[in-house]
mmCIF file of C-alpha atoms in Angstrom:
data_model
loop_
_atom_site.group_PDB
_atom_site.id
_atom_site.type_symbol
_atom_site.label_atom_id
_atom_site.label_comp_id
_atom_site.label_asym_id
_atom_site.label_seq_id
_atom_site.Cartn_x
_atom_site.Cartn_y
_atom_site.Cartn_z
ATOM 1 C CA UNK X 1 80.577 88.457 129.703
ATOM 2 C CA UNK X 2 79.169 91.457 127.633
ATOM 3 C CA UNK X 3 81.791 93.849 129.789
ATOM 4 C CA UNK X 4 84.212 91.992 128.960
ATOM 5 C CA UNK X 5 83.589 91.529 125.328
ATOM 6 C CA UNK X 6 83.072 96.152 125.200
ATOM 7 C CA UNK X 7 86.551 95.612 127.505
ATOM 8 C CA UNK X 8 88.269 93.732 124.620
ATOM 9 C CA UNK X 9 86.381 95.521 121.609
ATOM 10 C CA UNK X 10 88.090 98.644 122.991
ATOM 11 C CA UNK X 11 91.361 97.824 123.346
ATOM 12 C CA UNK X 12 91.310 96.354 120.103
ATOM 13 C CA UNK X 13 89.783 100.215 119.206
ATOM 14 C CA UNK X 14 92.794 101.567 120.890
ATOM 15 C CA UNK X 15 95.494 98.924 119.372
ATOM 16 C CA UNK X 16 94.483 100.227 115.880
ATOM 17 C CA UNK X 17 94.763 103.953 116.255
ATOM 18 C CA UNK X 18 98.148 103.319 117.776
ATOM 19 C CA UNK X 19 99.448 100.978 115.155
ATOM 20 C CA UNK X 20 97.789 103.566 112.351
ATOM 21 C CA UNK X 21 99.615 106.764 113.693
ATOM 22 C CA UNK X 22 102.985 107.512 112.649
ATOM 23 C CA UNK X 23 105.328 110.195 113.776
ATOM 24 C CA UNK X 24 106.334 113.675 111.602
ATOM 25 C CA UNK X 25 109.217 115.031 112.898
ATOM 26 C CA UNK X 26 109.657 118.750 112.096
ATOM 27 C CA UNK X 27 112.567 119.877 110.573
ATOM 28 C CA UNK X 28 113.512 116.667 108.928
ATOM 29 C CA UNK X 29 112.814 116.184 105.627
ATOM 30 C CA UNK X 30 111.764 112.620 104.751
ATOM 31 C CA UNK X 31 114.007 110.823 101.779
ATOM 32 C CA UNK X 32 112.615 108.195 99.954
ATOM 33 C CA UNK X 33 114.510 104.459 100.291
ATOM 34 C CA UNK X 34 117.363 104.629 97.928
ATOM 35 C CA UNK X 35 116.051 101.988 95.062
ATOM 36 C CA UNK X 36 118.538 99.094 94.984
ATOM 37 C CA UNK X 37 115.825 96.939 92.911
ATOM 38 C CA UNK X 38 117.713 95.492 89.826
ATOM 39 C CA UNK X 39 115.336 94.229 87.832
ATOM 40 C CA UNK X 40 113.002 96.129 86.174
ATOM 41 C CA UNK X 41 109.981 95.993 88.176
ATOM 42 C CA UNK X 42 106.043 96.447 87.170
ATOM 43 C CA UNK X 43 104.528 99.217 87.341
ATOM 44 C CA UNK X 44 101.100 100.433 86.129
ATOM 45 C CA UNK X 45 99.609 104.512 85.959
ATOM 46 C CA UNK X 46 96.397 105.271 86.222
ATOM 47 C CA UNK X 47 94.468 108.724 85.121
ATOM 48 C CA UNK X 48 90.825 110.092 84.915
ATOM 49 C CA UNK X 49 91.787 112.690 82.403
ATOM 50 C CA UNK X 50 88.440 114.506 81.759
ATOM 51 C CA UNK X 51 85.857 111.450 81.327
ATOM 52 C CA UNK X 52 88.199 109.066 80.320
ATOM 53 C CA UNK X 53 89.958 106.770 82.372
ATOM 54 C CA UNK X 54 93.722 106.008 81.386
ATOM 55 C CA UNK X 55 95.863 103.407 81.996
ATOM 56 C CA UNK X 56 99.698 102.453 81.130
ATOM 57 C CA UNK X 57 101.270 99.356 82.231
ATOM 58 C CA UNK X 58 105.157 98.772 81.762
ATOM 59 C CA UNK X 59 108.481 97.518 83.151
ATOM 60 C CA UNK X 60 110.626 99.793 84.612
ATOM 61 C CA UNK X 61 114.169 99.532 84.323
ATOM 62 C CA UNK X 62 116.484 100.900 86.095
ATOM 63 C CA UNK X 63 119.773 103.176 85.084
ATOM 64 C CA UNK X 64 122.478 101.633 87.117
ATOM 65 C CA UNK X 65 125.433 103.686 86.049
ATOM 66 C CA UNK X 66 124.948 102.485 82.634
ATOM 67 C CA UNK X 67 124.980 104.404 79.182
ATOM 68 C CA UNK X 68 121.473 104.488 78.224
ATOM 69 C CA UNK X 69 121.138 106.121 74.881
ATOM 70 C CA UNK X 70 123.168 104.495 71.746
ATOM 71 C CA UNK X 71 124.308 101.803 74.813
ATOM 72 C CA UNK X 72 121.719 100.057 76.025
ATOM 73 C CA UNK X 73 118.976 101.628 74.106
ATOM 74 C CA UNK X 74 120.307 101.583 70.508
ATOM 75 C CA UNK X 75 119.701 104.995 68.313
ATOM 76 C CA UNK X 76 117.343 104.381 65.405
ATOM 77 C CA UNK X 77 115.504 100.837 66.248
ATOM 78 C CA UNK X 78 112.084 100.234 67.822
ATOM 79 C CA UNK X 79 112.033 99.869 71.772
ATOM 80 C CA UNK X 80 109.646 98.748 73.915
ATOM 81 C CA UNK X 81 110.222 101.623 75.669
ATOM 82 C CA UNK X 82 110.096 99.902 78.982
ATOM 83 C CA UNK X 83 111.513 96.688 79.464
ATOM 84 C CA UNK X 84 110.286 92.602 79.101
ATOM 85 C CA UNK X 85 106.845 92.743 77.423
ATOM 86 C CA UNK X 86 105.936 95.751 75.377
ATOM 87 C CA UNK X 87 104.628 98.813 77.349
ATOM 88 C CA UNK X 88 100.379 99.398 76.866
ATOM 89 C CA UNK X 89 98.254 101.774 76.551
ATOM 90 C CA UNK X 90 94.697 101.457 77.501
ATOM 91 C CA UNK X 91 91.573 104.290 77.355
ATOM 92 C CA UNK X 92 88.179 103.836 77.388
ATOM 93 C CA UNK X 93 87.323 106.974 75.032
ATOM 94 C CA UNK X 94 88.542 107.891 71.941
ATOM 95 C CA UNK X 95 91.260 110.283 71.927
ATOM 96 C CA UNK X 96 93.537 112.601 68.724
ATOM 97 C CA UNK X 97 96.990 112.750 68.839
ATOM 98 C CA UNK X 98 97.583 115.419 66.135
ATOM 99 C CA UNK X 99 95.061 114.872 63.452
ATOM 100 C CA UNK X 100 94.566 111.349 63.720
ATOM 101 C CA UNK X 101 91.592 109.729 65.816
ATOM 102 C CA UNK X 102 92.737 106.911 67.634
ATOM 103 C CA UNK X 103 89.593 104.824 68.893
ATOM 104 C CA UNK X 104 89.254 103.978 72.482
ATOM 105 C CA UNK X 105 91.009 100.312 73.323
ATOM 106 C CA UNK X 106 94.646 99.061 73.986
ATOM 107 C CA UNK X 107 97.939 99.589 72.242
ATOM 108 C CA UNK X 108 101.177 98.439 72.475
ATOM 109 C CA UNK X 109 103.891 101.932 72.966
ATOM 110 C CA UNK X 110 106.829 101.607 71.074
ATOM 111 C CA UNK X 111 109.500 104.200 70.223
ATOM 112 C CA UNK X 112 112.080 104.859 67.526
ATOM 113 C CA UNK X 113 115.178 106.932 69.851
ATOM 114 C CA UNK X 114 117.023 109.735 67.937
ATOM 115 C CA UNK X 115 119.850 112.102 69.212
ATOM 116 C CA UNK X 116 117.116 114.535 68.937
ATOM 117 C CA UNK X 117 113.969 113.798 67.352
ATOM 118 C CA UNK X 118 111.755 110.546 68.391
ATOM 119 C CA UNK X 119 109.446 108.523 66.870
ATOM 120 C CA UNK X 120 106.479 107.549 69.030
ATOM 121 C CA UNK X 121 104.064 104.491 67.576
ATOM 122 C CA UNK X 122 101.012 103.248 69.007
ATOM 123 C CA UNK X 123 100.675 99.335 67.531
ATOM 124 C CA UNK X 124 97.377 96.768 67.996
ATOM 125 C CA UNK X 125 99.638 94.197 68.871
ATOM 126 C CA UNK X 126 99.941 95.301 72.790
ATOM 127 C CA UNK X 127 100.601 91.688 73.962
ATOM 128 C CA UNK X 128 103.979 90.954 72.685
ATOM 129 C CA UNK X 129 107.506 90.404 74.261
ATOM 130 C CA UNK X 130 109.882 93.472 73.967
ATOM 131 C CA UNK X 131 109.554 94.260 70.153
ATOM 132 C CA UNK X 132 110.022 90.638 68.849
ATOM 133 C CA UNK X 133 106.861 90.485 67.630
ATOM 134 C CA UNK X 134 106.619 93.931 66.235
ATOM 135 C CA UNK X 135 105.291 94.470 63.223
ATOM 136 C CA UNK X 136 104.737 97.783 61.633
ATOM 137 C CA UNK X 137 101.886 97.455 59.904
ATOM 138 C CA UNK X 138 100.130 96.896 62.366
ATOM 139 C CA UNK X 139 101.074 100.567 63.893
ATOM 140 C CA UNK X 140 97.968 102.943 64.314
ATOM 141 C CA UNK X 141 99.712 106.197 64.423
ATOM 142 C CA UNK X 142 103.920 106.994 64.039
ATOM 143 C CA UNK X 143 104.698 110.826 64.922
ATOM 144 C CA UNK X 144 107.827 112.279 65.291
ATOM 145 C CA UNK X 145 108.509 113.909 69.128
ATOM 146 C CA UNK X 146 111.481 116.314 70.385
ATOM 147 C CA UNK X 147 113.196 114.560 73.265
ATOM 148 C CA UNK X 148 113.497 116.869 76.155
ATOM 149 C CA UNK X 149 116.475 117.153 78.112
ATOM 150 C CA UNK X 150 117.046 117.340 82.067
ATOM 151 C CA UNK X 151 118.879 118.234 84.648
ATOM 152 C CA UNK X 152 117.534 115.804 87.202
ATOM 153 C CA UNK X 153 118.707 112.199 86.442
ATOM 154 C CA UNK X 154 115.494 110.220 86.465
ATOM 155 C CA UNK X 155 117.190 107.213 87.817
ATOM 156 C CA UNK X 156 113.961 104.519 87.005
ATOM 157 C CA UNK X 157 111.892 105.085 84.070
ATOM 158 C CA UNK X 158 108.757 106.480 84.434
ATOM 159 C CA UNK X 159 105.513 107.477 82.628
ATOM 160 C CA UNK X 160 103.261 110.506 83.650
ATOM 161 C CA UNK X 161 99.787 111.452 82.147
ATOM 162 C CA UNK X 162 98.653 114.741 82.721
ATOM 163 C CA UNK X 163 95.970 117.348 81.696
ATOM 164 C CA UNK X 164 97.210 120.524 80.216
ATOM 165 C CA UNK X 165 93.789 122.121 80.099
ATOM 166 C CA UNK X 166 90.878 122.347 77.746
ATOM 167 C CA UNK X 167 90.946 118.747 76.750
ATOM 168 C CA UNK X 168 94.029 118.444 76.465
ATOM 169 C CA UNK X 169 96.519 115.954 77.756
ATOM 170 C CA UNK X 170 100.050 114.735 77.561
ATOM 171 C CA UNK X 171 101.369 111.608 78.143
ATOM 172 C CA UNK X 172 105.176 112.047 79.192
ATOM 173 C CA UNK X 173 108.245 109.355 79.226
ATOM 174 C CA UNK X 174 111.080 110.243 81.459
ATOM 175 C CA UNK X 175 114.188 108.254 81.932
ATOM 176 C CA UNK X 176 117.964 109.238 82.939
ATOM 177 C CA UNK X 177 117.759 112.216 81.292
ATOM 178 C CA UNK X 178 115.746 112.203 78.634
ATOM 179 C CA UNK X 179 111.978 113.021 78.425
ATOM 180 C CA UNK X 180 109.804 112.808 75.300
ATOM 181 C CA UNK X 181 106.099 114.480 75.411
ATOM 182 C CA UNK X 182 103.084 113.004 73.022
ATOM 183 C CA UNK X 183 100.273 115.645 73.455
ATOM 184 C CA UNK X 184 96.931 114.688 72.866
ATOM 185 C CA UNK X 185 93.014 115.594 73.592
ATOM 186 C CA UNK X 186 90.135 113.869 74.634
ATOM 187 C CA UNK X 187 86.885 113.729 72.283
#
């Protein structure tokens, strides 16, 4: 009985380092799946930028051969900047963006698209459906932001938090091509 429980404990041993390896082959580069999702799907980021932990939570849509900016995403209104509920931002310290403190908690990221010059606004209300419910006084901070152009077609959108060094931070937006940048530091 007890060899044939170590008989069946190691070929269950053996059955899971088999099923766990996979195979490189050299030479051939691996592509990601080609994303044929068309719904804008969840998505969440998470950072430890210094001591403080980061998190944004958003829909992603998708670009779909469609116009983007002035189409779909009109020129001079507030967007979600995502898609469905309003993108958030969470952070557990308190952080500056330019010369404003913004205390530690969760916002709601909404945007004002220009041609060439953004608006980025952190709002309390966080918990609100696309920008139906947005109300600008609550905002906590409206700065204006260059939008970036690229190259590379950044076919779902996307959000990236980085450190730049020295406190320093950036949280980035990318989307067809389009990127916007809102620096800020850690205190």
């Amino acid at each position: 009985m007890k060899r044939s429980l170590i008989t069946l404990l190691s070929l269950l041993i053996t059955m899971h380092i088999v099923v766990a390896q996979h195979v490189h082959e050299s030479g051939i580069e691996a592509k990601a799946p080609i994303d044929t999702t068309k719904k804008s799907i969840p998505k969440e980021v998470h950072a430890q930028l210094g001591d403080s932990h980061h998190m944004i939570y958003y829909y992603a849509p998708a670009v779909r051969g469609r116009d983007i900016w002035g189409g779909l995403v009109p020129y001079g209104e507030v967007w979600v900047t995502g898609a469905h509920r309003a993108t958030h931002w969470q952070f557990d310290k308190d952080i500056m963006i330019g010369t404003q403190r913004i205390p530690a908690g969760k916002y709601g990221v909404f945007t004002i698209p220009g041609k060439k010059e953004w608006v980025f606004i952190l709002n309390k209300n966080w918990d609100q459906h696309l920008a139906d419910d947005y109300d600008q006084n609550e905002d906590i901070i409206r700065i204006k932001v260059k939008a970036g152009k690229s190259n590379k077609n950044q076919e779902r959108l996307a959000y990236y938090l980085n450190e730049t060094g020295n406190k320093q931070n950036a949280l980035i937006m990318s989307w067809e091509k389009i990127r916007i940048k809102v620096s800020f530091a850690n205190l």
